[in-house]
mmCIF file of C-alpha atoms and ligand atoms in Angstrom:
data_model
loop_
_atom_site.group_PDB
_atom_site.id
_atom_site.type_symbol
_atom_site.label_atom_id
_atom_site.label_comp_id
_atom_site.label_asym_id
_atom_site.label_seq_id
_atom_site.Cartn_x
_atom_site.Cartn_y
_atom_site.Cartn_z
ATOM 1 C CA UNK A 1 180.427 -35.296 281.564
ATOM 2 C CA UNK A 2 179.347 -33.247 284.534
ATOM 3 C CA UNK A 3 180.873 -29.622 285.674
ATOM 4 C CA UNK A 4 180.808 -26.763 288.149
ATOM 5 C CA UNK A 5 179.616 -23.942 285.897
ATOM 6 C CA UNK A 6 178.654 -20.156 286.548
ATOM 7 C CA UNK A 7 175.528 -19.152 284.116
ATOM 8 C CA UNK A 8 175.173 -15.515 286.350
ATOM 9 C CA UNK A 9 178.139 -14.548 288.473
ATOM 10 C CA UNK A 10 177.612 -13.610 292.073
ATOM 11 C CA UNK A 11 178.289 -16.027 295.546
ATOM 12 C CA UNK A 12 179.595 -19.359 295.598
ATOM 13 C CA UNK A 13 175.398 -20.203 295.579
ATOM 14 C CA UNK A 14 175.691 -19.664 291.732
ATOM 15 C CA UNK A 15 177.327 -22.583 290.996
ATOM 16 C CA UNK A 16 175.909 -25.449 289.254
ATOM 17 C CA UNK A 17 176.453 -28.854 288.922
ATOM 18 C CA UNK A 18 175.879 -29.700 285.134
ATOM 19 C CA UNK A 19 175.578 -32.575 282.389
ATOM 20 C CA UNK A 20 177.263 -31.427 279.544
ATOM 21 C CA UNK A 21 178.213 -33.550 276.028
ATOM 22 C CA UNK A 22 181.700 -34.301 276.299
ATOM 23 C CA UNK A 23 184.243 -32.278 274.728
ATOM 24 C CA UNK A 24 186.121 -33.074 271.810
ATOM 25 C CA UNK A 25 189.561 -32.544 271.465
ATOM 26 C CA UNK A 26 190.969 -30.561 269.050
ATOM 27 C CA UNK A 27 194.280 -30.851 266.602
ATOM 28 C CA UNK A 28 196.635 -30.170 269.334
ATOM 29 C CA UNK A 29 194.402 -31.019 272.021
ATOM 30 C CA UNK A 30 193.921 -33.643 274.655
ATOM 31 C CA UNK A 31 190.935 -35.115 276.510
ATOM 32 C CA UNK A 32 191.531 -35.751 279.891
ATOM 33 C CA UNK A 33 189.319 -38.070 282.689
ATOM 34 C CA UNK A 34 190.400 -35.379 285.820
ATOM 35 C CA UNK A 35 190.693 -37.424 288.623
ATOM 36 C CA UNK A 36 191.752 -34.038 291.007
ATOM 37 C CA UNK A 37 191.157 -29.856 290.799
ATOM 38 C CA UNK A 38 193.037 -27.711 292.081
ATOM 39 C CA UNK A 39 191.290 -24.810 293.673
ATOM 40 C CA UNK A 40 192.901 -21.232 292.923
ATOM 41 C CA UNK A 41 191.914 -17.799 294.514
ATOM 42 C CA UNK A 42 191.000 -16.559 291.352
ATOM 43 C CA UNK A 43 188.266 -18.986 290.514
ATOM 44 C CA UNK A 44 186.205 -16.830 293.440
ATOM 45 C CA UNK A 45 186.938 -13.546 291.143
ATOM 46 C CA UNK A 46 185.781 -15.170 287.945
ATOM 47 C CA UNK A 47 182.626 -16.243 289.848
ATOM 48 C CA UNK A 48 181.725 -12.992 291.724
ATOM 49 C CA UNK A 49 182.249 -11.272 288.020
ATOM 50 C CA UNK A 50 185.551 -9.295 289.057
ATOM 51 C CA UNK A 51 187.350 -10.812 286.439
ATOM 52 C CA UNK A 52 184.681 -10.953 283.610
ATOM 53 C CA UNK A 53 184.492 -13.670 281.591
ATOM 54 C CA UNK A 54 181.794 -14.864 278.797
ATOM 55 C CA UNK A 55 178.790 -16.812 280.144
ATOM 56 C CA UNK A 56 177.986 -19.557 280.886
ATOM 57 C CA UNK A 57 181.637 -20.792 282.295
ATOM 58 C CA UNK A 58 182.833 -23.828 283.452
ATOM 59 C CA UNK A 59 185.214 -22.534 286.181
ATOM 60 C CA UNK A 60 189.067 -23.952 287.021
ATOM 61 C CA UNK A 61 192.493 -24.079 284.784
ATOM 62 C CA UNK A 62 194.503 -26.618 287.177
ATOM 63 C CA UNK A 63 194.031 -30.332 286.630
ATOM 64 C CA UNK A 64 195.268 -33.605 286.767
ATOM 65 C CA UNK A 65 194.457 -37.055 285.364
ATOM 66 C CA UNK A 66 194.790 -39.617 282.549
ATOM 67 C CA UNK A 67 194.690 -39.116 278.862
ATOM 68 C CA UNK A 68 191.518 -40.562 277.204
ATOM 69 C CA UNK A 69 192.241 -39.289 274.036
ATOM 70 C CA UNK A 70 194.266 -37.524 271.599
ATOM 71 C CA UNK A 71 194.111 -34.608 268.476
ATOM 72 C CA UNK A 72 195.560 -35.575 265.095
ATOM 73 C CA UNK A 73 198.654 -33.463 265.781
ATOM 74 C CA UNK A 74 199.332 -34.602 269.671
ATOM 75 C CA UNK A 75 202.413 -36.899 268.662
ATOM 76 C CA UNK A 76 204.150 -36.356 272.526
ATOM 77 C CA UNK A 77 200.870 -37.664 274.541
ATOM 78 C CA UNK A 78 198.970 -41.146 274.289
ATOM 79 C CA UNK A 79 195.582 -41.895 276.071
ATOM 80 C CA UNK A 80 196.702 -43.735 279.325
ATOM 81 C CA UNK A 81 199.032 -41.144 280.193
ATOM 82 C CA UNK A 82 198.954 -39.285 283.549
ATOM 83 C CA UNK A 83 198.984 -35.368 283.223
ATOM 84 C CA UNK A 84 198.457 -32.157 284.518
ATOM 85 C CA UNK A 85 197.967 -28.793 283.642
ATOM 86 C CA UNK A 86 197.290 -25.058 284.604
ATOM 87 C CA UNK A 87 195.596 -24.486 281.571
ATOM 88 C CA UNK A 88 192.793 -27.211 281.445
ATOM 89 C CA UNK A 89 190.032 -25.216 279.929
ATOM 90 C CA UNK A 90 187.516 -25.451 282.194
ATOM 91 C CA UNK A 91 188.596 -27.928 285.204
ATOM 92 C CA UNK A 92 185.811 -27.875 287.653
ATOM 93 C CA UNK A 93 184.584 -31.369 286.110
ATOM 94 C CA UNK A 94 185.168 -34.737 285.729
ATOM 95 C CA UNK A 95 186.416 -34.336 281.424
ATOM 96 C CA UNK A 96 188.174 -31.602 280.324
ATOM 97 C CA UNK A 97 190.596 -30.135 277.167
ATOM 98 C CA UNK A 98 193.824 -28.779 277.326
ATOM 99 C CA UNK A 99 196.761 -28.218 274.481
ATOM 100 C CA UNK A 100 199.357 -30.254 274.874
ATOM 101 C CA UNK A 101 201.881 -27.201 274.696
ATOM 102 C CA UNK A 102 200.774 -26.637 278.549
ATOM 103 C CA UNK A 103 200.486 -30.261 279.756
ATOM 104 C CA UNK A 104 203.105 -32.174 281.406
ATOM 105 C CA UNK A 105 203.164 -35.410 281.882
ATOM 106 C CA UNK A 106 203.370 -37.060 285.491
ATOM 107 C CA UNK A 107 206.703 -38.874 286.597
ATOM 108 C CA UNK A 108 206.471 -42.120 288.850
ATOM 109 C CA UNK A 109 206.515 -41.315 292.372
ATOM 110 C CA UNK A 110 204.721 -38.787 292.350
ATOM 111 C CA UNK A 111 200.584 -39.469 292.867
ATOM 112 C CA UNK A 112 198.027 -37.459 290.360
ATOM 113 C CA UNK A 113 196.872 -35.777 293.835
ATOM 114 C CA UNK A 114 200.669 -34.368 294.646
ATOM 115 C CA UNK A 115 200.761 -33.308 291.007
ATOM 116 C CA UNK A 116 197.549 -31.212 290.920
ATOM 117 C CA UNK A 117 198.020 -30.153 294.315
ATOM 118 C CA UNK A 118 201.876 -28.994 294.313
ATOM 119 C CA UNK A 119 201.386 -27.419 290.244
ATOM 120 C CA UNK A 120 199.973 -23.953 289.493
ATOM 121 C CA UNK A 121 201.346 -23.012 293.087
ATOM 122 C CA UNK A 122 204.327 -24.557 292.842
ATOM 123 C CA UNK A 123 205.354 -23.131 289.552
ATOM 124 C CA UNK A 124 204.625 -19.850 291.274
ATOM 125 C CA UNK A 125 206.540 -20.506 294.395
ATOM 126 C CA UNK A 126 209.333 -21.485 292.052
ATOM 127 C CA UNK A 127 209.463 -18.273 289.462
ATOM 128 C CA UNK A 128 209.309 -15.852 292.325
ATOM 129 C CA UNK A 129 212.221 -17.194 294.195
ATOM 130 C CA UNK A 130 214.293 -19.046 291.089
ATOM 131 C CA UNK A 131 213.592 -15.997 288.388
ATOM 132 C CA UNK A 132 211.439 -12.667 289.615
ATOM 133 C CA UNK A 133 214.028 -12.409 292.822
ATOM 134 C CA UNK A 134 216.996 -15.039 292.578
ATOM 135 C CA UNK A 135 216.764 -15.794 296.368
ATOM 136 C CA UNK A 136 220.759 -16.761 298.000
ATOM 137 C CA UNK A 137 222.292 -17.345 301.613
ATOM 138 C CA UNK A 138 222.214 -13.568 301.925
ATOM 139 C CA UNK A 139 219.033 -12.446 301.220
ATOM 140 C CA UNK A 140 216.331 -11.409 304.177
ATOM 141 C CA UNK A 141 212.021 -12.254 302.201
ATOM 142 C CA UNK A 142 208.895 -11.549 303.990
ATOM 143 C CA UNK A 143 205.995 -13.559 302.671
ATOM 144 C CA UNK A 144 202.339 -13.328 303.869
ATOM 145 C CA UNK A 145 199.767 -15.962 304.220
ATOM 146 C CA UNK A 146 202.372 -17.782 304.465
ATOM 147 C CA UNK A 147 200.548 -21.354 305.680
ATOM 148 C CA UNK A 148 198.625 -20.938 302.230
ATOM 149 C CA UNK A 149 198.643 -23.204 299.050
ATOM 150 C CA UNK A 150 201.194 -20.835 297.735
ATOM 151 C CA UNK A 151 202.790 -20.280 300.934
ATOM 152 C CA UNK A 152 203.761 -23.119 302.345
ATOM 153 C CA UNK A 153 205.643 -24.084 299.238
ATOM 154 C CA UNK A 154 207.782 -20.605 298.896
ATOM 155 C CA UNK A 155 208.434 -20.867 303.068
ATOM 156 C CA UNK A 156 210.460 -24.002 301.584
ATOM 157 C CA UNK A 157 211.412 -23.186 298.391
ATOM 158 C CA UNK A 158 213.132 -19.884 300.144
ATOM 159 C CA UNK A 159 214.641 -21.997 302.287
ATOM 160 C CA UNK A 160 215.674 -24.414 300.216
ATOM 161 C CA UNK A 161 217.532 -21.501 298.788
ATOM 162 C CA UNK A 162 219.417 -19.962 301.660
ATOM 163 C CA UNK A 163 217.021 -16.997 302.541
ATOM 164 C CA UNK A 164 215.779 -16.421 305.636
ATOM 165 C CA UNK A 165 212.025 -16.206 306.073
ATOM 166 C CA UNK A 166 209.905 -13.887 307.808
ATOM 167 C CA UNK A 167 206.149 -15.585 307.129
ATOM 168 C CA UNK A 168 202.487 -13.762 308.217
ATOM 169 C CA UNK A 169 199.705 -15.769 309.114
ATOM 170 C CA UNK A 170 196.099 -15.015 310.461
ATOM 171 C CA UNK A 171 196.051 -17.965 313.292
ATOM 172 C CA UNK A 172 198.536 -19.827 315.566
ATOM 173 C CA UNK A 173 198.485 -22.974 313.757
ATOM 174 C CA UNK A 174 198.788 -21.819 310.451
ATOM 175 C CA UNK A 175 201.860 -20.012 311.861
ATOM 176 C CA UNK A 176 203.092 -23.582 313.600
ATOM 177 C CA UNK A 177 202.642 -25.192 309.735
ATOM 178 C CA UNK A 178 204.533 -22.317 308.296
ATOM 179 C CA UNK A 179 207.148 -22.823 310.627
ATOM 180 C CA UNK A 180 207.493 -26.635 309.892
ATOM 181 C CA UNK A 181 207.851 -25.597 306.476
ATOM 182 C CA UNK A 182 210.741 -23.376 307.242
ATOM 183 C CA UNK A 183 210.198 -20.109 308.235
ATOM 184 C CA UNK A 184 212.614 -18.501 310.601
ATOM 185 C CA UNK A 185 209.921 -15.953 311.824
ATOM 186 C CA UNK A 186 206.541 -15.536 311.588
ATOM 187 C CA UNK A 187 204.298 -12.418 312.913
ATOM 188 C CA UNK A 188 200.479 -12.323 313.476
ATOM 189 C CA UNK A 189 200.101 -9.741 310.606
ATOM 190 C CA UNK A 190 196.086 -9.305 312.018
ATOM 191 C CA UNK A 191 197.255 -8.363 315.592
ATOM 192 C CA UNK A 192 200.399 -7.213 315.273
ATOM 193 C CA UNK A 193 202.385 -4.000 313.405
ATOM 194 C CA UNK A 194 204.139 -6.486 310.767
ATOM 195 C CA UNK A 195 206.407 -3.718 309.347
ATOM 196 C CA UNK A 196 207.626 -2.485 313.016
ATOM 197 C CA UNK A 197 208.276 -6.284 313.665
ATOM 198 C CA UNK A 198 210.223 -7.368 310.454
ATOM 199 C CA UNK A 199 212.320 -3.603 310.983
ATOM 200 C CA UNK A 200 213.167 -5.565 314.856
ATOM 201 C CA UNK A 201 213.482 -8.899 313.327
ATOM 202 C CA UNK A 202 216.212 -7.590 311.109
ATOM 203 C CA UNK A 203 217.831 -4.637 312.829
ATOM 204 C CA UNK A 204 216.032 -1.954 311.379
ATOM 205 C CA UNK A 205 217.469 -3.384 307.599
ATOM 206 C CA UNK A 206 214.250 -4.551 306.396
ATOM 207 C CA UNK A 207 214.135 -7.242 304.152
ATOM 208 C CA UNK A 208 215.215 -7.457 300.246
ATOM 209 C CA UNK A 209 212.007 -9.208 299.008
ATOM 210 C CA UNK A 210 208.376 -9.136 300.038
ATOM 211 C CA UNK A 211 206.077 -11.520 298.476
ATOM 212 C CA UNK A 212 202.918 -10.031 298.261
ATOM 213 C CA UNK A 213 199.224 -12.200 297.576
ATOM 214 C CA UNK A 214 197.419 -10.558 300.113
ATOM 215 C CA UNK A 215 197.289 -7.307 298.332
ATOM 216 C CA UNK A 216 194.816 -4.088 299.565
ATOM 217 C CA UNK A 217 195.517 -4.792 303.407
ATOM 218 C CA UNK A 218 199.179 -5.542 303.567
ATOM 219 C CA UNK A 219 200.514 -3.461 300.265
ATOM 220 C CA UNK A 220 201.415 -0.092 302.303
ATOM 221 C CA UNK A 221 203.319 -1.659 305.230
ATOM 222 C CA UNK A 222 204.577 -4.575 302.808
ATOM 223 C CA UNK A 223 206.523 -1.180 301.287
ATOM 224 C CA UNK A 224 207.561 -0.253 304.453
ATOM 225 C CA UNK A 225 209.447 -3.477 305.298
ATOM 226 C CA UNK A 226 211.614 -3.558 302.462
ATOM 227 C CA UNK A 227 215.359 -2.661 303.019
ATOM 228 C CA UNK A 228 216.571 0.280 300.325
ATOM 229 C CA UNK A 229 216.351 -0.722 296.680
ATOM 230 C CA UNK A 230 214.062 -3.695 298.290
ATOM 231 C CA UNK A 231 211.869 -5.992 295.482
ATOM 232 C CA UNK A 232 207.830 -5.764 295.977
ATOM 233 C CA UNK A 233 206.138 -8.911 294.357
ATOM 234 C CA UNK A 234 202.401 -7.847 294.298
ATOM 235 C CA UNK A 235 201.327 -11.388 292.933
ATOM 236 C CA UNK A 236 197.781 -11.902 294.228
ATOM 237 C CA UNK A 237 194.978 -10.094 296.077
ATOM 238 C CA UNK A 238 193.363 -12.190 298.427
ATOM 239 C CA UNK A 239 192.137 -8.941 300.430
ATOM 240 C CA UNK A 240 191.409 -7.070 297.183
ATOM 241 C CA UNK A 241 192.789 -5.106 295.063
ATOM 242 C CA UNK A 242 195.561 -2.015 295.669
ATOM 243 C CA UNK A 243 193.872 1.394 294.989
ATOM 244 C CA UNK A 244 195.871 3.363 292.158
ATOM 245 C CA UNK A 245 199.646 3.978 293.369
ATOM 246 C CA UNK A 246 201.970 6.983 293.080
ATOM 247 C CA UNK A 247 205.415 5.716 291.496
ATOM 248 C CA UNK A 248 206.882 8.527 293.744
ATOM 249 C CA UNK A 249 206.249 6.474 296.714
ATOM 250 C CA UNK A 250 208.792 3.831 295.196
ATOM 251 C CA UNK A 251 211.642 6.863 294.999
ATOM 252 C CA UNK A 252 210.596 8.303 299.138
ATOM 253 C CA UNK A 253 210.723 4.668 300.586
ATOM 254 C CA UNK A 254 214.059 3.953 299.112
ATOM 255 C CA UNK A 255 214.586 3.413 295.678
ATOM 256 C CA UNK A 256 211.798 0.194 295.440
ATOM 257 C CA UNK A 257 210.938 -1.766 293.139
ATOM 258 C CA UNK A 258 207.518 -3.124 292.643
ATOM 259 C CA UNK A 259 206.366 -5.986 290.279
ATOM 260 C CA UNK A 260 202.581 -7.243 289.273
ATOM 261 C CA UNK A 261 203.895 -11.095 287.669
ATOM 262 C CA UNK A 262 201.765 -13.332 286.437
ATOM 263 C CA UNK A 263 202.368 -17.566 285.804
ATOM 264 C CA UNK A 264 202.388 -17.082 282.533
ATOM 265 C CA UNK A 265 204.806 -14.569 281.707
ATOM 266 C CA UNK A 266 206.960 -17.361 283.877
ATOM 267 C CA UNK A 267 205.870 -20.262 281.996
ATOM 268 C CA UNK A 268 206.233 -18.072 278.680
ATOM 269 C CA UNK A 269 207.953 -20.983 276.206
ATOM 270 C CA UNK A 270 207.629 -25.434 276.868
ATOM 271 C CA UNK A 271 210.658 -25.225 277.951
ATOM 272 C CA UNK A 272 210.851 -22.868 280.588
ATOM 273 C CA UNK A 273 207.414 -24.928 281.491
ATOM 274 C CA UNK A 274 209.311 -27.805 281.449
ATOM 275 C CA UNK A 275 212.252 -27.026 283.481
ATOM 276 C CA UNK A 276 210.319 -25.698 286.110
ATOM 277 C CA UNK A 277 208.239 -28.690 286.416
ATOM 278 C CA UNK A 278 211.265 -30.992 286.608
ATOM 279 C CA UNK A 279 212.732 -29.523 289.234
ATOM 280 C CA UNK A 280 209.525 -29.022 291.033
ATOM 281 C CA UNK A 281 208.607 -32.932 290.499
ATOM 282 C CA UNK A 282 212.025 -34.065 291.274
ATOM 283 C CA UNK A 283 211.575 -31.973 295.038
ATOM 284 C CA UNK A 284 208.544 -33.783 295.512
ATOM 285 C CA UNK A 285 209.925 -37.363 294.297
ATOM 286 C CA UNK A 286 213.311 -37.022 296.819
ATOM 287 C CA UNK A 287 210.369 -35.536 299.720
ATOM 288 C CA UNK A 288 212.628 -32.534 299.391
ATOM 289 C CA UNK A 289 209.536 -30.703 298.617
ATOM 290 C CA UNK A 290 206.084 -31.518 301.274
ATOM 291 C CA UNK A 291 203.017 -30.888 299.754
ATOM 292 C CA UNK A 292 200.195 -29.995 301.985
ATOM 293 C CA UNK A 293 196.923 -30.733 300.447
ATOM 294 C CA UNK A 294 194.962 -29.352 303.755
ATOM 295 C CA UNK A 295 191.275 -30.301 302.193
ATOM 296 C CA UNK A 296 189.544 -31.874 299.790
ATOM 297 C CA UNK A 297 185.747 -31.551 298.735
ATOM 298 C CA UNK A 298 184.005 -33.717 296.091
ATOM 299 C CA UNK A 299 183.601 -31.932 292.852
ATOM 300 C CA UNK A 300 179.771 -31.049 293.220
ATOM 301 C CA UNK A 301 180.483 -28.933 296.549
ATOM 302 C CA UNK A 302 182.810 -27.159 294.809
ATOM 303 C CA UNK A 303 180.651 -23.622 296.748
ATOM 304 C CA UNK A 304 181.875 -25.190 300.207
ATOM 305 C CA UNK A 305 185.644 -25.171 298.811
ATOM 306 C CA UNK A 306 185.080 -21.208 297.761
ATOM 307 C CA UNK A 307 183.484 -20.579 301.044
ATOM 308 C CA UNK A 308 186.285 -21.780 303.211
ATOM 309 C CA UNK A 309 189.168 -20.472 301.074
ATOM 310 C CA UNK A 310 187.495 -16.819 301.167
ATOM 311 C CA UNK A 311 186.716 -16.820 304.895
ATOM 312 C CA UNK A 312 190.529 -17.964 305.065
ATOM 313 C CA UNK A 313 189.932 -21.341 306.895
ATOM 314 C CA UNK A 314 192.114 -23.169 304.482
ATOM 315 C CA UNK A 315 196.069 -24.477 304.931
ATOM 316 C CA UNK A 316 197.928 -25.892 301.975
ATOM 317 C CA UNK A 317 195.824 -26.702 298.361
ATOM 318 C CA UNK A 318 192.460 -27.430 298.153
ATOM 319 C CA UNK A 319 191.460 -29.625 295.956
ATOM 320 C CA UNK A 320 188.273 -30.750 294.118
ATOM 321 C CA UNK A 321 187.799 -35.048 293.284
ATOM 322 C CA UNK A 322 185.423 -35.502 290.726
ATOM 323 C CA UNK A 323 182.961 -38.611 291.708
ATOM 324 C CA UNK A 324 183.956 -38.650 295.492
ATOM 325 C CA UNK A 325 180.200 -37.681 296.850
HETATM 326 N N1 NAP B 1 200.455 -13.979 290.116
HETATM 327 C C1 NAP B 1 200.591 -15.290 290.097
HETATM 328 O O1 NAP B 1 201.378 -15.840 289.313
HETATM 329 C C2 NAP B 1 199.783 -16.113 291.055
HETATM 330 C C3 NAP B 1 199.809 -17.506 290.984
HETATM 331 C C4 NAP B 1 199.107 -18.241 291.963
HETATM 332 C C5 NAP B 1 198.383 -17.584 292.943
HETATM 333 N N2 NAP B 1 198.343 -16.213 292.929
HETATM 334 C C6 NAP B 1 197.617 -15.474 293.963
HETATM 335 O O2 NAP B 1 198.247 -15.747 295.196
HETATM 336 C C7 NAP B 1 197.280 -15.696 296.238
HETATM 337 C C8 NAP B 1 197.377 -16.953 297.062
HETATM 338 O O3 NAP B 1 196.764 -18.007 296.361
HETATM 339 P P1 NAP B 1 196.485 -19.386 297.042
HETATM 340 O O4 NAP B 1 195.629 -20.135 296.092
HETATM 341 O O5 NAP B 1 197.763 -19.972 297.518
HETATM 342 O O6 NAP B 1 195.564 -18.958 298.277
HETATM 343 P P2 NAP B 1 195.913 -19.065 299.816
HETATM 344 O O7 NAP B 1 197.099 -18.207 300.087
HETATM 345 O O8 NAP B 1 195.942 -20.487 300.199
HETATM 346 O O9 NAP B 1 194.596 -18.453 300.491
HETATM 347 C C9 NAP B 1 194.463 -17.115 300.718
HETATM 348 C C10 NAP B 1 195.051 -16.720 302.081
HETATM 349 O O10 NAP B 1 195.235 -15.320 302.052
HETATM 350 C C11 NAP B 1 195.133 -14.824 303.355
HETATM 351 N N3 NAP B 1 194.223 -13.664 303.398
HETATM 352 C C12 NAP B 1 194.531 -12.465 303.933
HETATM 353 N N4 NAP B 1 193.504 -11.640 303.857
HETATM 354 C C13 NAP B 1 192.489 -12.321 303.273
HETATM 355 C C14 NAP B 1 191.149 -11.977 302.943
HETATM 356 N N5 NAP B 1 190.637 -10.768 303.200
HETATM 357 N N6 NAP B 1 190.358 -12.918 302.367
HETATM 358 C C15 NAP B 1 190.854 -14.130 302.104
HETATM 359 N N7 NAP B 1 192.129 -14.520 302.373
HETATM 360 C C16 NAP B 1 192.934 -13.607 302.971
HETATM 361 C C17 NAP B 1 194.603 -15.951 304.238
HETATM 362 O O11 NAP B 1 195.675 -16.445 305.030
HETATM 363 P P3 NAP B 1 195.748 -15.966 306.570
HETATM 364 O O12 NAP B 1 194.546 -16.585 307.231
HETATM 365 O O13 NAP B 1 197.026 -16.475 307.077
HETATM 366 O O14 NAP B 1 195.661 -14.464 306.532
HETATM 367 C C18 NAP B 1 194.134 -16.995 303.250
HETATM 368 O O15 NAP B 1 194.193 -18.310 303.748
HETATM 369 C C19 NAP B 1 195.936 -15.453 295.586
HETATM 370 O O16 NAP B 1 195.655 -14.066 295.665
HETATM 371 C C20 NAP B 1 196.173 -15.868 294.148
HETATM 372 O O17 NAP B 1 195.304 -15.223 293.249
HETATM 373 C C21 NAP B 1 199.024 -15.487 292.010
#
């Protein structure tokens, strides 16, 4: 098999594009042939070392593809199968392993593309406005980077669910896809004052919800936004990381409440997995649900996906095809 691996962590120059002996699967394992990667943000942490993690690594969790074989204690799964996964251990290449506890399979009508392109950031988009802040017809969320793989998919999901949408967004036409997706509003959060604007945009309210992945640049003002007893959901730090916080803050600004989730506190038991995912796939089925997949590189210049999702050039998922050079 061949993969994407990091032997010394640093730029996206560090990765290399391996021959390895294929896995084997264990017990409660599968083997899968990926035929698509999703990219995540976090891939570019566990490569530049900020999120250490033992050496040498084959990089990526989110994949999708066909069963090639099973463990001895898989009874759910058969090779032939089309899956995915956010917890393919190690899915920058063209084989991988996963437990079958965190694979689902793939419905008809939906391609294995859609499914590894609408999955870890769909499940996301779906716990933060189904479970970490139940969005209704009443309820006022700001979301930056908005026109991103994340993004896009909570600009519907919100709407989907009554809310209206204030988005951010760093150019005009990722503030023209945001729109298509739904949002009501969106600001230029790298010209403009976003907190004075979303105060205007609702009457000096302020919103209920702000979804936070940008992180270090937008945390401070994303506080000021929020409406009294307001919801901040830190969940990502594209800019970097938010220097240590004073809980006081929370009480001044009006009562907040801030929240660091992660996927798999959401995704905690199969079945909460699995309900999730059925809703998710049935959105994308009924075209309820559009999935942007706004590039795609062949596995082996996997450093040319990193590069353009960190210099923010990306819309949508990215996603990685093994064999397409
Ligand atoms: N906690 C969870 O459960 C969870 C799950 C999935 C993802 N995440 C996090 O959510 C975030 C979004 O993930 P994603 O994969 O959908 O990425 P993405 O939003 O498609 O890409 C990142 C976007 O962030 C914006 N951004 C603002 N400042 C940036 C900077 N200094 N450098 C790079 N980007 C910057 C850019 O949009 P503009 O050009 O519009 O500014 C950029 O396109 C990531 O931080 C990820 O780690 C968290």
């Amino acid at each position: 098999m061949k993969a994407i691996r990091v032997h010394e962590t640093g730029g996206p120059e560090v990765l290399t594009f391996d021959e390895l002996a294929d896995p084997t699967p264990g017990p409660s394992e599968l083997l899968i042939d990926i035929e698509a990667i999703g990219v995540n943000f976090i891939e570019i942490y566990q490569r530049a070392g900020l999120y250490p993690r033992p050496l040498p690594l084959t990089l990526g969790a989110e994949a999708a593809g066909i069963v090639r074989s099973v463990g001895s204690n898989v009874s759910d799964f058969k090779p032939g199968d089309r899956v995915v996964s956010q917890r393919v251990k190690g899915a920058y290449a063209n084989r991988g392993v996963v437990a079958a506890e965190y694979t689902v399979r793939i419905p008809d009508g939906v391609t294995t593309k859609q499914a590894a392109a609408v999955w870890l950031q769909g499940l996301t988009a779906h716990y933060l406005t189904t479970s970490l802040f139940p969005l209704n017809a009443s309820s006022k969320a700001l979301l930056h980077a908005a026109a991103g793989g994340v993004g896009l998919l909570l600009c519907q999901i919100a709407k989907k669910r009554g809310a209206f949408v204030i988005g951010t967004a760093s150019t005009e036409e990722k503030r023209q896809l945001a729109r298509a997706a739904g949002a009501d509003e969106m600001i230029d959060y790298t010209t403009e004052d976003f907190a004075a604007v979303t105060r205007r945009i609702t009457s000096n309210a302020g919103v209920d919800v702000v979804y936070d992945s940008v992180g270090k640049t937008t945390f401070d003002k994303s506080l000021d936004s929020l409406a009294r007893r307001g919801m901040m959901a830190l969940f990502g730090q594209s800019s970097g990381p938010v220097p240590p916080f004073d809980p006081q803050i929370l009480n001044r600004k009006g009562s907040l409440f801030l929240t660091r989730p992660k996927l798999d506190d959401y995704v905690a038991t199969r079945d909460e997995l699995l309900a999730r995912s059925s809703e998710l796939f049935a959105w994308v089925r009924s075209g309820e649900l559009s999935v942007r997949i706004g590039a795609e590189f062949p596995l082996e210049q996997a450093a040319e996906a990193h590069r353009a999702l960190a210099a923010r050039k990306t819309t949508g998922k990215v996603l990685l095809i093994p064999g397409a050079a």
